[in-house]
Amino acid sequence: MSDPSASTYRAFLDSQARDLALSVARDAMTADALLGKATTAEVAAWSEAVVDATIGALVGEDGAAARVTAAALDLGRRGAPVDEVLRVLSGARRHFQRALRAGPASPLDAAAYADALDRLLATHDEAASALARCAVSATDAARCDGEARFRSLVNAVKSVVVIIGEDHTILEWNSEAERLYGWSRDEILGKNYLEWFVPAEARAAVAVDMRKVLGGEETRGFENPITSRDGTVRVLQWNVGRLRDGEGRAIAVVASGIDITDHKRDREALDRSEGMLHAVMTNAPIMLFVKDLEGRYTLTNRAFDEGMGFEPNFAIGKVDTKVLPPAVLAKHRADDQRVFDAGGPIQIETNIPTKNGVRVFLGSKFPLFDTNGKAYAICGIASDITDLRRAEAEQATFQVRIIEAQRETLRELSTPLLPIASGVVLMPLVGAIDESRAALVLEALLQGVVAHRAEVAILDITGVRTVDTPVALGLVQAAQAAGLLGADVVLTGVRPAAARTLVELGIDMRGIKTVSTLEQGVAHAIGRSGRSAHAKAPAR
């Protein structure tokens, strides 16, 4: 093609460039998902670059064909699939073919058209070949990169990951497996998992389980112990699934295990602790209950049920209005409020009508707090002290009786009345005499005179330490009262000091015989009684 023809040809192509770019852009957005999501300006810029590079290749510009290839590879690097990029190039080539066959408007003769078409096909074929070569390289790189990424991923997982082939050989072994089992990946890959890590007697069963997994039966959450290289036994919890190839065929078993040795040990310790606590709570001879903030019972023990006369766990889930008698409900709710107001324990003693009768309970209530320090429930512990309170009442009654008996004995001892002869009684007084004892003397003397039909009553005050006004008046009153009952009173043991006191006080001693000694008093009384008896005897 001559220079004038070449410049004419270039001008013709340039006149078609805008329409060509629009057509390529429209087709590209339909054929390539990546370009379909791009902005209009981005698609237009890419299409114009492809059209400009293709026009340059058609007129023989150096490097123009490479620019077409670069535009195609640019889509691939952005993430467009190879087949979609090829469809875009194919569409661009068709639009250029139509432009080259533009009839009379085309400056090309048949030979020039054939030459331009060859150049167009060669340019696009080169771009397609480069794209294909790049795709193959990218696939290889992705495969290598994928394996590296996969190994990095399974090593980053803080769980044991073991991949076992259909023939039971170990295909993958991550760093956590190395740590727990004690064998490195290089040492263990290719080894038979069943022969290395499963006891002989269990291999057949494990092989059956592996076939089930390959068949689609996944296993999750089962536990079994493993023995590491140094003999340490650890407990792992396993999830087992299958690995498929690109055609969807199951080719391996993927087992991931979590070391739960410490967790299992802690759980067993917690279970033992909870079991022990439950046993203590159940068998403790004290009543125990927990209520939430709405008064609903969430926990009771056997002593509570038995003490209240309930069937086991009767109160669980029920509010206190369904559990406590109406007569005591208000008091118990007031006690609960006191607990929350105090923020700590309070002591309680209460009487509760139960199916076993009215029972007396002594104990305490206290709030339970969550981790944020907020009260969420109230706990109560109490002992049934009904028998104790009954025993205390009986003891108190018994004590009153004892005191009364002691008082009566002391009364008798403090005012002893002795019949010493027919019609003669003797009351020896010892110690101090106060107003209350003087009253007892009077009472005892009068009762004795009546009981023994005494004619003479001897009051011996030899043992009285002090005779003061109350004592003297008490003695005189006793003598006068006995006289009203027909008995004479003889006062014996009067000491000089006592006699002086009686004289100084000017007490009227009429009707009272006084002698110095008890012996004299007894002789006088017996003689007086004998004369009285003789006088009363009938004549013969």
PDB file of C-alpha atoms in Angstrom, residues 159-394:
ATOM      1  CA  SER A 159      -7.201 -27.604  66.295  1.00  0.00           C
ATOM      2  CA  VAL A 160      -5.730 -30.899  65.220  1.00  0.00           C
ATOM      3  CA  VAL A 161      -6.325 -31.357  61.461  1.00  0.00           C
ATOM      4  CA  VAL A 162      -5.629 -34.751  59.933  1.00  0.00           C
ATOM      5  CA  ILE A 163      -6.547 -35.700  56.352  1.00  0.00           C
ATOM      6  CA  ILE A 164      -6.641 -39.448  55.750  1.00  0.00           C
ATOM      7  CA  GLY A 165      -6.925 -40.997  52.307  1.00  0.00           C
ATOM      8  CA  GLU A 166      -9.190 -43.856  51.241  1.00  0.00           C
ATOM      9  CA  ASP A 167      -6.305 -46.261  51.811  1.00  0.00           C
ATOM     10  CA  HIS A 168      -5.887 -44.896  55.382  1.00  0.00           C
ATOM     11  CA  THR A 169      -2.658 -43.061  54.602  1.00  0.00           C
ATOM     12  CA  ILE A 170      -2.094 -39.672  56.174  1.00  0.00           C
ATOM     13  CA  LEU A 171      -2.266 -36.930  53.526  1.00  0.00           C
ATOM     14  CA  GLU A 172      -2.058 -33.846  55.733  1.00  0.00           C
ATOM     15  CA  TRP A 173      -0.910 -33.224  59.309  1.00  0.00           C
ATOM     16  CA  ASN A 174      -0.985 -29.696  60.718  1.00  0.00           C
ATOM     17  CA  SER A 175       1.188 -28.058  63.339  1.00  0.00           C
ATOM     18  CA  GLU A 176      -1.340 -28.654  66.151  1.00  0.00           C
ATOM     19  CA  ALA A 177      -1.272 -32.378  65.309  1.00  0.00           C
ATOM     20  CA  GLU A 178       2.512 -32.229  65.492  1.00  0.00           C
ATOM     21  CA  ARG A 179       2.319 -30.634  68.912  1.00  0.00           C
ATOM     22  CA  LEU A 180      -0.196 -33.038  70.451  1.00  0.00           C
ATOM     23  CA  TYR A 181       0.901 -36.290  68.808  1.00  0.00           C
ATOM     24  CA  GLY A 182       4.620 -35.520  68.932  1.00  0.00           C
ATOM     25  CA  TRP A 183       5.449 -36.482  65.310  1.00  0.00           C
ATOM     26  CA  SER A 184       6.390 -33.939  62.657  1.00  0.00           C
ATOM     27  CA  ARG A 185       4.520 -33.644  59.379  1.00  0.00           C
ATOM     28  CA  ASP A 186       7.484 -35.006  57.416  1.00  0.00           C
ATOM     29  CA  GLU A 187       7.688 -38.027  59.717  1.00  0.00           C
ATOM     30  CA  ILE A 188       4.042 -38.926  59.480  1.00  0.00           C
ATOM     31  CA  LEU A 189       2.857 -38.134  55.925  1.00  0.00           C
ATOM     32  CA  GLY A 190       2.215 -41.333  53.989  1.00  0.00           C
ATOM     33  CA  LYS A 191       1.940 -43.466  57.125  1.00  0.00           C
ATOM     34  CA  ASN A 192      -1.104 -45.668  57.745  1.00  0.00           C
ATOM     35  CA  TYR A 193      -3.200 -43.879  60.349  1.00  0.00           C
ATOM     36  CA  LEU A 194      -4.928 -47.020  61.600  1.00  0.00           C
ATOM     37  CA  GLU A 195      -1.658 -48.882  62.125  1.00  0.00           C
ATOM     38  CA  TRP A 196       0.014 -45.967  63.871  1.00  0.00           C
ATOM     39  CA  PHE A 197      -2.718 -44.538  66.046  1.00  0.00           C
ATOM     40  CA  VAL A 198      -5.598 -46.998  66.410  1.00  0.00           C
ATOM     41  CA  PRO A 199      -5.374 -50.068  68.674  1.00  0.00           C
ATOM     42  CA  ALA A 200      -5.427 -53.322  66.741  1.00  0.00           C
ATOM     43  CA  GLU A 201      -8.734 -54.435  68.228  1.00  0.00           C
ATOM     44  CA  ALA A 202     -10.439 -51.202  67.124  1.00  0.00           C
ATOM     45  CA  ARG A 203      -9.059 -50.856  63.586  1.00  0.00           C
ATOM     46  CA  ALA A 204     -11.842 -52.748  61.836  1.00  0.00           C
ATOM     47  CA  ALA A 205     -14.533 -50.616  63.501  1.00  0.00           C
ATOM     48  CA  VAL A 206     -12.685 -47.377  62.739  1.00  0.00           C
ATOM     49  CA  ALA A 207     -12.256 -48.444  59.097  1.00  0.00           C
ATOM     50  CA  VAL A 208     -16.023 -49.007  58.868  1.00  0.00           C
ATOM     51  CA  ASP A 209     -16.650 -45.568  60.358  1.00  0.00           C
ATOM     52  CA  MET A 210     -14.293 -43.985  57.836  1.00  0.00           C
ATOM     53  CA  ARG A 211     -16.162 -45.640  54.956  1.00  0.00           C
ATOM     54  CA  LYS A 212     -19.400 -44.239  56.344  1.00  0.00           C
ATOM     55  CA  VAL A 213     -17.883 -40.756  56.418  1.00  0.00           C
ATOM     56  CA  LEU A 214     -16.695 -41.119  52.810  1.00  0.00           C
ATOM     57  CA  GLY A 215     -20.242 -42.127  51.982  1.00  0.00           C
ATOM     58  CA  GLY A 216     -21.555 -38.861  53.385  1.00  0.00           C
ATOM     59  CA  GLU A 217     -22.270 -39.729  57.045  1.00  0.00           C
ATOM     60  CA  GLU A 218     -20.523 -36.969  58.975  1.00  0.00           C
ATOM     61  CA  THR A 219     -19.570 -37.453  62.624  1.00  0.00           C
ATOM     62  CA  ARG A 220     -19.526 -34.579  65.080  1.00  0.00           C
ATOM     63  CA  GLY A 221     -18.690 -34.109  68.732  1.00  0.00           C
ATOM     64  CA  PHE A 222     -17.367 -37.562  69.640  1.00  0.00           C
ATOM     65  CA  GLU A 223     -14.548 -37.873  72.145  1.00  0.00           C
ATOM     66  CA  ASN A 224     -11.635 -40.280  72.348  1.00  0.00           C
ATOM     67  CA  PRO A 225      -8.222 -40.349  74.009  1.00  0.00           C
ATOM     68  CA  ILE A 226      -4.943 -40.198  72.077  1.00  0.00           C
ATOM     69  CA  THR A 227      -1.486 -41.141  73.267  1.00  0.00           C
ATOM     70  CA  SER A 228       1.335 -38.834  72.224  1.00  0.00           C
ATOM     71  CA  ARG A 229       4.846 -39.854  71.400  1.00  0.00           C
ATOM     72  CA  ASP A 230       6.022 -39.303  74.992  1.00  0.00           C
ATOM     73  CA  GLY A 231       3.155 -41.360  76.423  1.00  0.00           C
ATOM     74  CA  THR A 232       0.971 -38.441  77.491  1.00  0.00           C
ATOM     75  CA  VAL A 233      -2.724 -39.190  77.136  1.00  0.00           C
ATOM     76  CA  ARG A 234      -4.936 -36.375  75.906  1.00  0.00           C
ATOM     77  CA  VAL A 235      -8.683 -36.326  75.196  1.00  0.00           C
ATOM     78  CA  LEU A 236      -9.805 -34.855  71.862  1.00  0.00           C
ATOM     79  CA  GLN A 237     -13.268 -33.999  70.618  1.00  0.00           C
ATOM     80  CA  TRP A 238     -13.560 -34.735  66.906  1.00  0.00           C
ATOM     81  CA  ASN A 239     -15.598 -33.530  63.955  1.00  0.00           C
ATOM     82  CA  VAL A 240     -15.131 -35.716  60.886  1.00  0.00           C
ATOM     83  CA  GLY A 241     -16.201 -35.028  57.301  1.00  0.00           C
ATOM     84  CA  ARG A 242     -15.092 -35.893  53.796  1.00  0.00           C
ATOM     85  CA  LEU A 243     -12.888 -34.149  51.194  1.00  0.00           C
ATOM     86  CA  ARG A 244     -13.954 -34.158  47.527  1.00  0.00           C
ATOM     87  CA  ASP A 245     -11.967 -33.738  44.315  1.00  0.00           C
ATOM     88  CA  GLY A 246     -12.870 -31.418  41.458  1.00  0.00           C
ATOM     89  CA  GLU A 247     -15.425 -33.910  40.157  1.00  0.00           C
ATOM     90  CA  GLY A 248     -17.197 -34.146  43.486  1.00  0.00           C
ATOM     91  CA  ARG A 249     -15.892 -37.602  44.383  1.00  0.00           C
ATOM     92  CA  ALA A 250     -15.045 -38.248  48.046  1.00  0.00           C
ATOM     93  CA  ILE A 251     -11.313 -38.927  48.216  1.00  0.00           C
ATOM     94  CA  ALA A 252     -10.333 -38.451  51.867  1.00  0.00           C
ATOM     95  CA  VAL A 253     -11.526 -38.084  55.439  1.00  0.00           C
ATOM     96  CA  VAL A 254     -10.931 -34.749  57.142  1.00  0.00           C
ATOM     97  CA  ALA A 255     -10.790 -34.991  60.927  1.00  0.00           C
ATOM     98  CA  SER A 256     -10.493 -31.914  63.121  1.00  0.00           C
ATOM     99  CA  GLY A 257     -10.012 -32.371  66.828  1.00  0.00           C
ATOM    100  CA  ILE A 258      -9.989 -30.010  69.814  1.00  0.00           C
ATOM    101  CA  ASP A 259      -7.944 -30.840  72.889  1.00  0.00           C
ATOM    102  CA  ILE A 260     -10.525 -30.933  75.681  1.00  0.00           C
ATOM    103  CA  THR A 261      -8.355 -32.682  78.289  1.00  0.00           C
ATOM    104  CA  ASP A 262      -8.245 -29.726  80.659  1.00  0.00           C
ATOM    105  CA  HIS A 263     -11.849 -28.820  79.910  1.00  0.00           C
ATOM    106  CA  LYS A 264     -12.958 -32.399  80.535  1.00  0.00           C
ATOM    107  CA  ARG A 265     -10.980 -32.529  83.766  1.00  0.00           C
ATOM    108  CA  ASP A 266     -12.488 -29.211  84.865  1.00  0.00           C
ATOM    109  CA  ARG A 267     -15.941 -30.410  83.827  1.00  0.00           C
ATOM    110  CA  GLU A 268     -15.529 -33.633  85.796  1.00  0.00           C
ATOM    111  CA  ALA A 269     -14.308 -31.649  88.792  1.00  0.00           C
ATOM    112  CA  LEU A 270     -17.279 -29.318  88.408  1.00  0.00           C
ATOM    113  CA  ASP A 271     -19.637 -32.288  88.100  1.00  0.00           C
ATOM    114  CA  ARG A 272     -18.148 -33.791  91.259  1.00  0.00           C
ATOM    115  CA  SER A 273     -18.438 -30.464  93.029  1.00  0.00           C
ATOM    116  CA  GLU A 274     -22.018 -29.989  91.877  1.00  0.00           C
ATOM    117  CA  GLY A 275     -22.823 -33.574  92.841  1.00  0.00           C
ATOM    118  CA  MET A 276     -21.314 -33.084  96.271  1.00  0.00           C
ATOM    119  CA  LEU A 277     -23.139 -29.768  96.715  1.00  0.00           C
ATOM    120  CA  HIS A 278     -26.399 -31.373  95.579  1.00  0.00           C
ATOM    121  CA  ALA A 279     -25.897 -34.252  98.025  1.00  0.00           C
ATOM    122  CA  VAL A 280     -25.149 -31.838 100.867  1.00  0.00           C
ATOM    123  CA  MET A 281     -28.156 -29.690 100.033  1.00  0.00           C
ATOM    124  CA  THR A 282     -30.452 -32.679  99.615  1.00  0.00           C
ATOM    125  CA  ASN A 283     -29.437 -34.455 102.806  1.00  0.00           C
ATOM    126  CA  ALA A 284     -28.741 -31.473 105.049  1.00  0.00           C
ATOM    127  CA  PRO A 285     -31.099 -31.390 108.036  1.00  0.00           C
ATOM    128  CA  ILE A 286     -31.809 -27.719 107.364  1.00  0.00           C
ATOM    129  CA  MET A 287     -34.421 -26.262 105.070  1.00  0.00           C
ATOM    130  CA  LEU A 288     -33.017 -24.504 102.009  1.00  0.00           C
ATOM    131  CA  PHE A 289     -34.762 -22.592  99.245  1.00  0.00           C
ATOM    132  CA  VAL A 290     -34.040 -19.999  96.539  1.00  0.00           C
ATOM    133  CA  LYS A 291     -36.621 -17.582  95.116  1.00  0.00           C
ATOM    134  CA  ASP A 292     -36.233 -15.181  92.205  1.00  0.00           C
ATOM    135  CA  LEU A 293     -37.201 -11.523  92.405  1.00  0.00           C
ATOM    136  CA  GLU A 294     -40.810 -12.362  91.563  1.00  0.00           C
ATOM    137  CA  GLY A 295     -41.059 -14.740  94.508  1.00  0.00           C
ATOM    138  CA  ARG A 296     -40.879 -17.873  92.325  1.00  0.00           C
ATOM    139  CA  TYR A 297     -39.113 -20.844  93.893  1.00  0.00           C
ATOM    140  CA  THR A 298     -36.206 -22.079  91.782  1.00  0.00           C
ATOM    141  CA  LEU A 299     -34.628 -24.473  94.286  1.00  0.00           C
ATOM    142  CA  THR A 300     -35.736 -26.403  97.358  1.00  0.00           C
ATOM    143  CA  ASN A 301     -34.224 -29.329  99.206  1.00  0.00           C
ATOM    144  CA  ARG A 302     -35.707 -32.404 100.823  1.00  0.00           C
ATOM    145  CA  ALA A 303     -35.815 -30.871 104.306  1.00  0.00           C
ATOM    146  CA  PHE A 304     -37.880 -27.977 102.910  1.00  0.00           C
ATOM    147  CA  ASP A 305     -40.383 -30.317 101.267  1.00  0.00           C
ATOM    148  CA  GLU A 306     -40.659 -32.530 104.331  1.00  0.00           C
ATOM    149  CA  GLY A 307     -40.824 -29.608 106.738  1.00  0.00           C
ATOM    150  CA  MET A 308     -43.637 -27.982 104.771  1.00  0.00           C
ATOM    151  CA  GLY A 309     -45.399 -31.296 104.174  1.00  0.00           C
ATOM    152  CA  PHE A 310     -44.948 -31.117 100.373  1.00  0.00           C
ATOM    153  CA  GLU A 311     -44.231 -33.731  97.758  1.00  0.00           C
ATOM    154  CA  PRO A 312     -40.630 -33.537  96.416  1.00  0.00           C
ATOM    155  CA  ASN A 313     -40.063 -30.402  94.283  1.00  0.00           C
ATOM    156  CA  PHE A 314     -43.676 -29.310  94.772  1.00  0.00           C
ATOM    157  CA  ALA A 315     -42.710 -25.636  95.112  1.00  0.00           C
ATOM    158  CA  ILE A 316     -40.351 -25.460  92.105  1.00  0.00           C
ATOM    159  CA  GLY A 317     -41.673 -22.970  89.563  1.00  0.00           C
ATOM    160  CA  LYS A 318     -44.449 -21.731  91.857  1.00  0.00           C
ATOM    161  CA  VAL A 319     -44.693 -18.242  93.339  1.00  0.00           C
ATOM    162  CA  ASP A 320     -44.841 -17.875  97.101  1.00  0.00           C
ATOM    163  CA  THR A 321     -48.609 -17.171  97.020  1.00  0.00           C
ATOM    164  CA  LYS A 322     -49.072 -20.799  95.922  1.00  0.00           C
ATOM    165  CA  VAL A 323     -46.684 -22.137  98.565  1.00  0.00           C
ATOM    166  CA  LEU A 324     -47.073 -20.116 101.769  1.00  0.00           C
ATOM    167  CA  PRO A 325     -50.294 -19.826 103.821  1.00  0.00           C
ATOM    168  CA  PRO A 326     -52.003 -16.411 103.463  1.00  0.00           C
ATOM    169  CA  ALA A 327     -51.604 -15.805 107.200  1.00  0.00           C
ATOM    170  CA  VAL A 328     -47.800 -15.601 106.937  1.00  0.00           C
ATOM    171  CA  LEU A 329     -47.372 -14.382 103.353  1.00  0.00           C
ATOM    172  CA  ALA A 330     -47.218 -10.674 104.238  1.00  0.00           C
ATOM    173  CA  LYS A 331     -44.549 -11.242 106.904  1.00  0.00           C
ATOM    174  CA  HIS A 332     -42.392 -13.307 104.577  1.00  0.00           C
ATOM    175  CA  ARG A 333     -42.593 -10.719 101.819  1.00  0.00           C
ATOM    176  CA  ALA A 334     -41.682  -8.027 104.338  1.00  0.00           C
ATOM    177  CA  ASP A 335     -38.680 -10.146 105.382  1.00  0.00           C
ATOM    178  CA  ASP A 336     -37.657 -10.494 101.729  1.00  0.00           C
ATOM    179  CA  GLN A 337     -37.795  -6.726 101.294  1.00  0.00           C
ATOM    180  CA  ARG A 338     -35.680  -6.288 104.438  1.00  0.00           C
ATOM    181  CA  VAL A 339     -33.064  -8.559 102.844  1.00  0.00           C
ATOM    182  CA  PHE A 340     -32.852  -6.435  99.696  1.00  0.00           C
ATOM    183  CA  ASP A 341     -32.886  -3.193 101.670  1.00  0.00           C
ATOM    184  CA  ALA A 342     -30.065  -4.446 103.910  1.00  0.00           C
ATOM    185  CA  GLY A 343     -28.118  -5.977 101.044  1.00  0.00           C
ATOM    186  CA  GLY A 344     -27.090  -8.788 103.370  1.00  0.00           C
ATOM    187  CA  PRO A 345     -28.391 -11.528 105.654  1.00  0.00           C
ATOM    188  CA  ILE A 346     -31.103 -11.101 108.235  1.00  0.00           C
ATOM    189  CA  GLN A 347     -32.085 -13.480 111.036  1.00  0.00           C
ATOM    190  CA  ILE A 348     -35.658 -14.731 111.180  1.00  0.00           C
ATOM    191  CA  GLU A 349     -37.867 -16.824 113.437  1.00  0.00           C
ATOM    192  CA  THR A 350     -41.348 -17.535 112.216  1.00  0.00           C
ATOM    193  CA  ASN A 351     -44.321 -19.795 112.806  1.00  0.00           C
ATOM    194  CA  ILE A 352     -45.738 -21.385 109.655  1.00  0.00           C
ATOM    195  CA  PRO A 353     -48.921 -23.460 109.464  1.00  0.00           C
ATOM    196  CA  THR A 354     -48.029 -26.576 107.462  1.00  0.00           C
ATOM    197  CA  LYS A 355     -49.632 -29.911 106.672  1.00  0.00           C
ATOM    198  CA  ASN A 356     -47.698 -31.163 109.687  1.00  0.00           C
ATOM    199  CA  GLY A 357     -49.222 -28.536 111.963  1.00  0.00           C
ATOM    200  CA  VAL A 358     -47.806 -25.161 113.019  1.00  0.00           C
ATOM    201  CA  ARG A 359     -44.039 -25.349 112.894  1.00  0.00           C
ATOM    202  CA  VAL A 360     -41.443 -22.921 114.209  1.00  0.00           C
ATOM    203  CA  PHE A 361     -38.477 -22.141 111.936  1.00  0.00           C
ATOM    204  CA  LEU A 362     -35.285 -20.289 112.802  1.00  0.00           C
ATOM    205  CA  GLY A 363     -32.735 -19.257 110.180  1.00  0.00           C
ATOM    206  CA  SER A 364     -31.592 -16.479 107.883  1.00  0.00           C
ATOM    207  CA  LYS A 365     -32.301 -14.989 104.475  1.00  0.00           C
ATOM    208  CA  PHE A 366     -29.728 -13.343 102.242  1.00  0.00           C
ATOM    209  CA  PRO A 367     -29.544 -12.000  98.655  1.00  0.00           C
ATOM    210  CA  LEU A 368     -27.719 -13.708  95.783  1.00  0.00           C
ATOM    211  CA  PHE A 369     -25.785 -11.425  93.397  1.00  0.00           C
ATOM    212  CA  ASP A 370     -24.751 -11.855  89.761  1.00  0.00           C
ATOM    213  CA  THR A 371     -21.278 -11.027  88.423  1.00  0.00           C
ATOM    214  CA  ASN A 372     -22.308  -7.377  88.070  1.00  0.00           C
ATOM    215  CA  GLY A 373     -23.228  -7.174  91.746  1.00  0.00           C
ATOM    216  CA  LYS A 374     -26.950  -7.035  91.058  1.00  0.00           C
ATOM    217  CA  ALA A 375     -29.265  -9.077  93.289  1.00  0.00           C
ATOM    218  CA  TYR A 376     -31.180 -11.658  91.264  1.00  0.00           C
ATOM    219  CA  ALA A 377     -32.572 -14.002  93.936  1.00  0.00           C
ATOM    220  CA  ILE A 378     -32.995 -14.564  97.643  1.00  0.00           C
ATOM    221  CA  CYS A 379     -31.810 -17.636  99.505  1.00  0.00           C
ATOM    222  CA  GLY A 380     -33.151 -18.868 102.795  1.00  0.00           C
ATOM    223  CA  ILE A 381     -31.872 -21.492 105.205  1.00  0.00           C
ATOM    224  CA  ALA A 382     -33.753 -22.487 108.320  1.00  0.00           C
ATOM    225  CA  SER A 383     -34.055 -25.187 110.927  1.00  0.00           C
ATOM    226  CA  ASP A 384     -37.289 -26.565 112.286  1.00  0.00           C
ATOM    227  CA  ILE A 385     -37.028 -25.731 115.993  1.00  0.00           C
ATOM    228  CA  THR A 386     -40.598 -26.651 116.875  1.00  0.00           C
ATOM    229  CA  ASP A 387     -39.517 -29.511 119.148  1.00  0.00           C
ATOM    230  CA  LEU A 388     -36.848 -27.328 120.710  1.00  0.00           C
ATOM    231  CA  ARG A 389     -39.295 -24.516 121.446  1.00  0.00           C
ATOM    232  CA  ARG A 390     -41.790 -27.042 122.830  1.00  0.00           C
ATOM    233  CA  ALA A 391     -39.073 -28.551 125.018  1.00  0.00           C
ATOM    234  CA  GLU A 392     -38.090 -25.062 126.177  1.00  0.00           C
ATOM    235  CA  ALA A 393     -41.705 -24.313 127.074  1.00  0.00           C
ATOM    236  CA  GLU A 394     -41.992 -27.567 128.947  1.00  0.00           C
TER     237      GLU A 394
END
